[in-house]
PDB file of C-alpha atoms in Angstrom:
ATOM      1  CA  UNK A   1    -138.440   0.590 -86.608  1.00 63.00           C
ATOM      2  CA  UNK A   2    -138.210   0.701 -82.888  1.00 72.00           C
ATOM      3  CA  UNK A   3    -137.295   3.704 -80.874  1.00 78.00           C
ATOM      4  CA  UNK A   4    -133.607   4.223 -80.293  1.00 76.00           C
ATOM      5  CA  UNK A   5    -132.760   4.824 -76.626  1.00 87.00           C
ATOM      6  CA  UNK A   6    -129.809   6.824 -75.788  1.00 88.00           C
ATOM      7  CA  UNK A   7    -128.956   4.733 -72.800  1.00 90.00           C
ATOM      8  CA  UNK A   8    -128.637   1.778 -75.084  1.00 90.00           C
ATOM      9  CA  UNK A   9    -126.493   3.642 -77.572  1.00 90.00           C
ATOM     10  CA  UNK A  10    -124.218   4.964 -74.701  1.00 91.00           C
ATOM     11  CA  UNK A  11    -123.672   1.621 -73.202  1.00 93.00           C
ATOM     12  CA  UNK A  12    -122.719  -0.369 -76.466  1.00 93.00           C
ATOM     13  CA  UNK A  13    -120.316  -3.117 -76.064  1.00 92.00           C
ATOM     14  CA  UNK A  14    -116.794  -2.144 -77.360  1.00 90.00           C
ATOM     15  CA  UNK A  15    -115.410  -3.719 -80.628  1.00 88.00           C
ATOM     16  CA  UNK A  16    -112.917  -5.619 -78.528  1.00 90.00           C
ATOM     17  CA  UNK A  17    -115.701  -6.931 -76.428  1.00 92.00           C
ATOM     18  CA  UNK A  18    -117.634  -8.090 -79.595  1.00 89.00           C
ATOM     19  CA  UNK A  19    -114.530  -9.654 -81.197  1.00 89.00           C
ATOM     20  CA  UNK A  20    -114.028 -11.723 -77.844  1.00 94.00           C
ATOM     21  CA  UNK A  21    -117.709 -12.806 -78.037  1.00 93.00           C
ATOM     22  CA  UNK A  22    -116.976 -13.912 -81.772  1.00 91.00           C
ATOM     23  CA  UNK A  23    -113.896 -15.844 -80.776  1.00 94.00           C
ATOM     24  CA  UNK A  24    -115.331 -17.330 -77.615  1.00 97.00           C
ATOM     25  CA  UNK A  25    -118.357 -18.616 -79.313  1.00 95.00           C
ATOM     26  CA  UNK A  26    -116.389 -19.918 -82.382  1.00 94.00           C
ATOM     27  CA  UNK A  27    -114.364 -21.981 -79.803  1.00 96.00           C
ATOM     28  CA  UNK A  28    -117.511 -23.295 -78.270  1.00 96.00           C
ATOM     29  CA  UNK A  29    -118.502 -24.708 -81.617  1.00 95.00           C
ATOM     30  CA  UNK A  30    -115.317 -26.408 -82.199  1.00 94.00           C
ATOM     31  CA  UNK A  31    -115.725 -27.825 -78.653  1.00 96.00           C
ATOM     32  CA  UNK A  32    -119.301 -29.106 -79.285  1.00 94.00           C
ATOM     33  CA  UNK A  33    -117.975 -30.847 -82.367  1.00 92.00           C
ATOM     34  CA  UNK A  34    -115.020 -32.242 -80.415  1.00 95.00           C
ATOM     35  CA  UNK A  35    -117.377 -33.660 -77.736  1.00 95.00           C
ATOM     36  CA  UNK A  36    -119.706 -35.103 -80.417  1.00 94.00           C
ATOM     37  CA  UNK A  37    -116.478 -36.994 -81.700  1.00 93.00           C
ATOM     38  CA  UNK A  38    -115.531 -38.000 -78.349  1.00 94.00           C
ATOM     39  CA  UNK A  39    -119.307 -39.063 -77.449  1.00 95.00           C
ATOM     40  CA  UNK A  40    -119.149 -41.191 -80.663  1.00 94.00           C
ATOM     41  CA  UNK A  41    -116.096 -43.059 -79.839  1.00 94.00           C
ATOM     42  CA  UNK A  42    -117.212 -43.834 -76.358  1.00 95.00           C
ATOM     43  CA  UNK A  43    -120.620 -45.188 -77.343  1.00 94.00           C
ATOM     44  CA  UNK A  44    -118.764 -47.324 -79.655  1.00 94.00           C
ATOM     45  CA  UNK A  45    -116.029 -48.503 -77.332  1.00 94.00           C
ATOM     46  CA  UNK A  46    -118.447 -48.820 -74.220  1.00 94.00           C
ATOM     47  CA  UNK A  47    -121.839 -49.995 -75.760  1.00 94.00           C
ATOM     48  CA  UNK A  48    -120.660 -51.136 -79.104  1.00 93.00           C
ATOM     49  CA  UNK A  49    -123.178 -48.655 -80.637  1.00 93.00           C
ATOM     50  CA  UNK A  50    -121.854 -47.595 -84.029  1.00 93.00           C
ATOM     51  CA  UNK A  51    -124.520 -45.179 -85.068  1.00 94.00           C
ATOM     52  CA  UNK A  52    -122.937 -42.079 -83.675  1.00 93.00           C
ATOM     53  CA  UNK A  53    -119.412 -43.203 -84.977  1.00 92.00           C
ATOM     54  CA  UNK A  54    -121.030 -43.630 -88.636  1.00 93.00           C
ATOM     55  CA  UNK A  55    -122.367 -40.140 -88.587  1.00 92.00           C
ATOM     56  CA  UNK A  56    -119.018 -38.775 -87.411  1.00 90.00           C
ATOM     57  CA  UNK A  57    -117.325 -40.883 -90.271  1.00 91.00           C
ATOM     58  CA  UNK A  58    -119.578 -39.311 -92.793  1.00 91.00           C
ATOM     59  CA  UNK A  59    -119.157 -35.785 -91.494  1.00 89.00           C
ATOM     60  CA  UNK A  60    -115.283 -36.441 -92.109  1.00 88.00           C
ATOM     61  CA  UNK A  61    -115.779 -37.056 -95.815  1.00 93.00           C
ATOM     62  CA  UNK A  62    -118.033 -33.927 -96.594  1.00 92.00           C
ATOM     63  CA  UNK A  63    -116.817 -31.633 -99.267  1.00 95.00           C
ATOM     64  CA  UNK A  64    -115.766 -28.202 -98.420  1.00 94.00           C
ATOM     65  CA  UNK A  65    -119.036 -26.737 -99.369  1.00 95.00           C
ATOM     66  CA  UNK A  66    -121.045 -29.328 -97.224  1.00 95.00           C
ATOM     67  CA  UNK A  67    -118.706 -28.818 -94.382  1.00 93.00           C
ATOM     68  CA  UNK A  68    -119.324 -24.980 -94.309  1.00 91.00           C
ATOM     69  CA  UNK A  69    -123.090 -25.276 -94.740  1.00 93.00           C
ATOM     70  CA  UNK A  70    -123.218 -27.830 -91.682  1.00 92.00           C
ATOM     71  CA  UNK A  71    -120.758 -25.573 -89.569  1.00 91.00           C
ATOM     72  CA  UNK A  72    -122.792 -22.473 -90.344  1.00 91.00           C
ATOM     73  CA  UNK A  73    -126.102 -24.244 -89.524  1.00 93.00           C
ATOM     74  CA  UNK A  74    -124.847 -25.541 -86.354  1.00 94.00           C
ATOM     75  CA  UNK A  75    -123.384 -21.907 -85.384  1.00 93.00           C
ATOM     76  CA  UNK A  76    -126.525 -20.244 -86.440  1.00 94.00           C
ATOM     77  CA  UNK A  77    -128.597 -22.797 -84.159  1.00 96.00           C
ATOM     78  CA  UNK A  78    -126.219 -22.158 -81.303  1.00 96.00           C
ATOM     79  CA  UNK A  79    -126.462 -18.375 -81.595  1.00 95.00           C
ATOM     80  CA  UNK A  80    -130.214 -18.413 -82.044  1.00 96.00           C
ATOM     81  CA  UNK A  81    -131.069 -20.731 -79.257  1.00 96.00           C
ATOM     82  CA  UNK A  82    -128.721 -19.374 -76.849  1.00 96.00           C
ATOM     83  CA  UNK A  83    -129.580 -15.776 -77.429  1.00 96.00           C
ATOM     84  CA  UNK A  84    -133.317 -16.453 -77.251  1.00 97.00           C
ATOM     85  CA  UNK A  85    -133.370 -18.917 -74.204  1.00 97.00           C
ATOM     86  CA  UNK A  86    -131.045 -16.727 -72.126  1.00 96.00           C
ATOM     87  CA  UNK A  87    -132.589 -13.627 -73.242  1.00 95.00           C
ATOM     88  CA  UNK A  88    -129.808 -12.092 -75.203  1.00 95.00           C
ATOM     89  CA  UNK A  89    -126.797 -14.024 -74.019  1.00 97.00           C
ATOM     90  CA  UNK A  90    -124.506 -16.628 -75.467  1.00 97.00           C
ATOM     91  CA  UNK A  91    -121.369 -18.146 -73.534  1.00 97.00           C
ATOM     92  CA  UNK A  92    -119.112 -15.590 -75.183  1.00 97.00           C
ATOM     93  CA  UNK A  93    -121.517 -12.632 -74.031  1.00 97.00           C
ATOM     94  CA  UNK A  94    -121.606 -14.380 -70.442  1.00 97.00           C
ATOM     95  CA  UNK A  95    -117.717 -14.179 -70.186  1.00 97.00           C
ATOM     96  CA  UNK A  96    -117.433 -10.722 -71.506  1.00 97.00           C
ATOM     97  CA  UNK A  97    -120.448  -9.281 -69.399  1.00 97.00           C
ATOM     98  CA  UNK A  98    -122.433  -8.341 -72.276  1.00 97.00           C
ATOM     99  CA  UNK A  99    -126.110  -8.803 -73.593  1.00 97.00           C
ATOM    100  CA  UNK A 100    -128.037  -8.356 -76.746  1.00 96.00           C
ATOM    101  CA  UNK A 101    -130.940  -5.715 -76.154  1.00 96.00           C
ATOM    102  CA  UNK A 102    -133.509  -4.106 -78.469  1.00 94.00           C
ATOM    103  CA  UNK A 103    -132.763  -0.414 -79.022  1.00 93.00           C
ATOM    104  CA  UNK A 104    -135.701   0.359 -76.941  1.00 92.00           C
ATOM    105  CA  UNK A 105    -134.345  -1.369 -73.903  1.00 90.00           C
ATOM    106  CA  UNK A 106    -136.414  -4.294 -73.897  1.00 93.00           C
ATOM    107  CA  UNK A 107    -135.476  -8.015 -74.396  1.00 94.00           C
ATOM    108  CA  UNK A 108    -135.577  -8.748 -78.113  1.00 95.00           C
ATOM    109  CA  UNK A 109    -138.481 -10.761 -79.551  1.00 95.00           C
ATOM    110  CA  UNK A 110    -138.295 -14.221 -81.292  1.00 96.00           C
ATOM    111  CA  UNK A 111    -138.425 -12.452 -84.604  1.00 95.00           C
ATOM    112  CA  UNK A 112    -135.656  -9.860 -83.783  1.00 95.00           C
ATOM    113  CA  UNK A 113    -133.442 -12.943 -82.700  1.00 95.00           C
ATOM    114  CA  UNK A 114    -134.103 -14.646 -85.616  1.00 95.00           C
ATOM    115  CA  UNK A 115    -133.444 -11.814 -88.050  1.00 94.00           C
ATOM    116  CA  UNK A 116    -130.251 -11.032 -85.992  1.00 92.00           C
ATOM    117  CA  UNK A 117    -128.799 -14.274 -86.516  1.00 91.00           C
ATOM    118  CA  UNK A 118    -130.076 -15.095 -89.970  1.00 91.00           C
ATOM    119  CA  UNK A 119    -128.471 -11.740 -91.048  1.00 88.00           C
ATOM    120  CA  UNK A 120    -125.056 -13.273 -90.195  1.00 85.00           C
ATOM    121  CA  UNK A 121    -125.351 -15.421 -93.193  1.00 85.00           C
ATOM    122  CA  UNK A 122    -124.702 -12.219 -95.327  1.00 83.00           C
ATOM    123  CA  UNK A 123    -121.182 -12.480 -96.448  1.00 81.00           C
ATOM    124  CA  UNK A 124    -118.635 -10.033 -94.714  1.00 75.00           C
ATOM    125  CA  UNK A 125    -121.288  -9.583 -91.920  1.00 73.00           C
ATOM    126  CA  UNK A 126    -118.476 -10.349 -89.401  1.00 70.00           C
ATOM    127  CA  UNK A 127    -116.580  -7.274 -90.736  1.00 71.00           C
ATOM    128  CA  UNK A 128    -119.508  -4.977 -90.502  1.00 72.00           C
ATOM    129  CA  UNK A 129    -119.254  -4.321 -86.724  1.00 66.00           C
ATOM    130  CA  UNK A 130    -115.976  -2.502 -87.485  1.00 68.00           C
ATOM    131  CA  UNK A 131    -118.228   0.575 -88.306  1.00 69.00           C
ATOM    132  CA  UNK A 132    -120.784   1.905 -85.733  1.00 72.00           C
ATOM    133  CA  UNK A 133    -123.055  -1.073 -85.673  1.00 79.00           C
ATOM    134  CA  UNK A 134    -122.967  -4.537 -87.231  1.00 77.00           C
ATOM    135  CA  UNK A 135    -125.448  -5.189 -90.029  1.00 80.00           C
ATOM    136  CA  UNK A 136    -127.221  -7.939 -87.959  1.00 86.00           C
ATOM    137  CA  UNK A 137    -127.669  -5.220 -85.232  1.00 87.00           C
ATOM    138  CA  UNK A 138    -129.221  -2.583 -87.539  1.00 82.00           C
ATOM    139  CA  UNK A 139    -131.399  -4.989 -89.476  1.00 87.00           C
ATOM    140  CA  UNK A 140    -132.834  -6.384 -86.161  1.00 90.00           C
ATOM    141  CA  UNK A 141    -133.064  -3.188 -84.107  1.00 91.00           C
ATOM    142  CA  UNK A 142    -130.774  -4.663 -81.578  1.00 93.00           C
ATOM    143  CA  UNK A 143    -127.430  -3.699 -79.749  1.00 93.00           C
ATOM    144  CA  UNK A 144    -125.031  -5.674 -77.667  1.00 93.00           C
ATOM    145  CA  UNK A 145    -124.475  -3.668 -74.422  1.00 96.00           C
ATOM    146  CA  UNK A 146    -122.098  -3.811 -71.583  1.00 96.00           C
ATOM    147  CA  UNK A 147    -124.503  -5.037 -68.655  1.00 95.00           C
ATOM    148  CA  UNK A 148    -122.581  -3.588 -65.973  1.00 95.00           C
ATOM    149  CA  UNK A 149    -122.367  -0.064 -67.496  1.00 94.00           C
ATOM    150  CA  UNK A 150    -125.866  -0.227 -68.635  1.00 92.00           C
ATOM    151  CA  UNK A 151    -127.178  -1.193 -65.258  1.00 91.00           C
ATOM    152  CA  UNK A 152    -125.058   1.598 -63.424  1.00 92.00           C
ATOM    153  CA  UNK A 153    -126.241   4.218 -65.881  1.00 90.00           C
ATOM    154  CA  UNK A 154    -129.930   3.019 -65.633  1.00 87.00           C
ATOM    155  CA  UNK A 155    -129.687   3.190 -61.773  1.00 88.00           C
ATOM    156  CA  UNK A 156    -128.122   6.656 -62.010  1.00 86.00           C
ATOM    157  CA  UNK A 157    -130.911   7.903 -64.056  1.00 83.00           C
ATOM    158  CA  UNK A 158    -133.582   6.351 -61.870  1.00 81.00           C
ATOM    159  CA  UNK A 159    -132.117   7.937 -58.894  1.00 81.00           C
ATOM    160  CA  UNK A 160    -132.058  11.572 -60.542  1.00 82.00           C
ATOM    161  CA  UNK A 161    -135.584  11.007 -61.692  1.00 79.00           C
ATOM    162  CA  UNK A 162    -136.751  10.208 -58.113  1.00 76.00           C
ATOM    163  CA  UNK A 163    -135.116  13.102 -56.415  1.00 76.00           C
ATOM    164  CA  UNK A 164    -137.705  15.258 -54.760  1.00 68.00           C
ATOM    165  CA  UNK A 165    -140.302  12.663 -54.531  1.00 69.00           C
ATOM    166  CA  UNK A 166    -141.562  11.879 -51.235  1.00 67.00           C
ATOM    167  CA  UNK A 167    -140.599   8.638 -49.651  1.00 65.00           C
ATOM    168  CA  UNK A 168    -143.118   6.533 -47.767  1.00 66.00           C
ATOM    169  CA  UNK A 169    -141.745   4.411 -44.836  1.00 59.00           C
TER     170      UNK A 169
END
C-alpha cells in the first residue's frame, strides 16, 4: 500500500464533480457509438463499402447481455486508455478540472490504472463513491483531485517551506 499524502486527501474532487465526470464520459461513449454508425453509413453511401455497415447491423441485433458486454468493454477501454495516455484524465476530467493521482502524489502506474478501471466491473461500484472514496480508488491507491486546488495548495506549502532560505540571484 502506498503512502497517503494529506495534500491529496485535502484536495479530492467533490462528489458532484465525480458525478459530472461519470455523466460526461458516458455521453462520450454514446457519441462514439453514434459516430461509428455515421461513419458506417458514409462509407457505404460514398465508397459503397458495406463492411462497417454489416458490423453496425450485427451490433443492432445483439442480445441484452451481449450489448452490455460490448458497451462495458468499450467503456473500460476508453477510461483505461484515456487515463493512461493522458496521465490521469478523461474528457470528463478535462472539463471538470480533475485528475487521477496516486495517494502519494505521483502519476499512477499502468498497473494502478488497470486495477482502477477493472474494479469498475464490480456491481454497484458506481455507487461506492457516495462514501468517502470509491472502491476503484481504494483498491488502486488512487484519488481524483481538483487540479486547481491541489496546485494552489502545493505552491503554498512550497513557498512556506522555502521561507528563510537564501535566494541566489
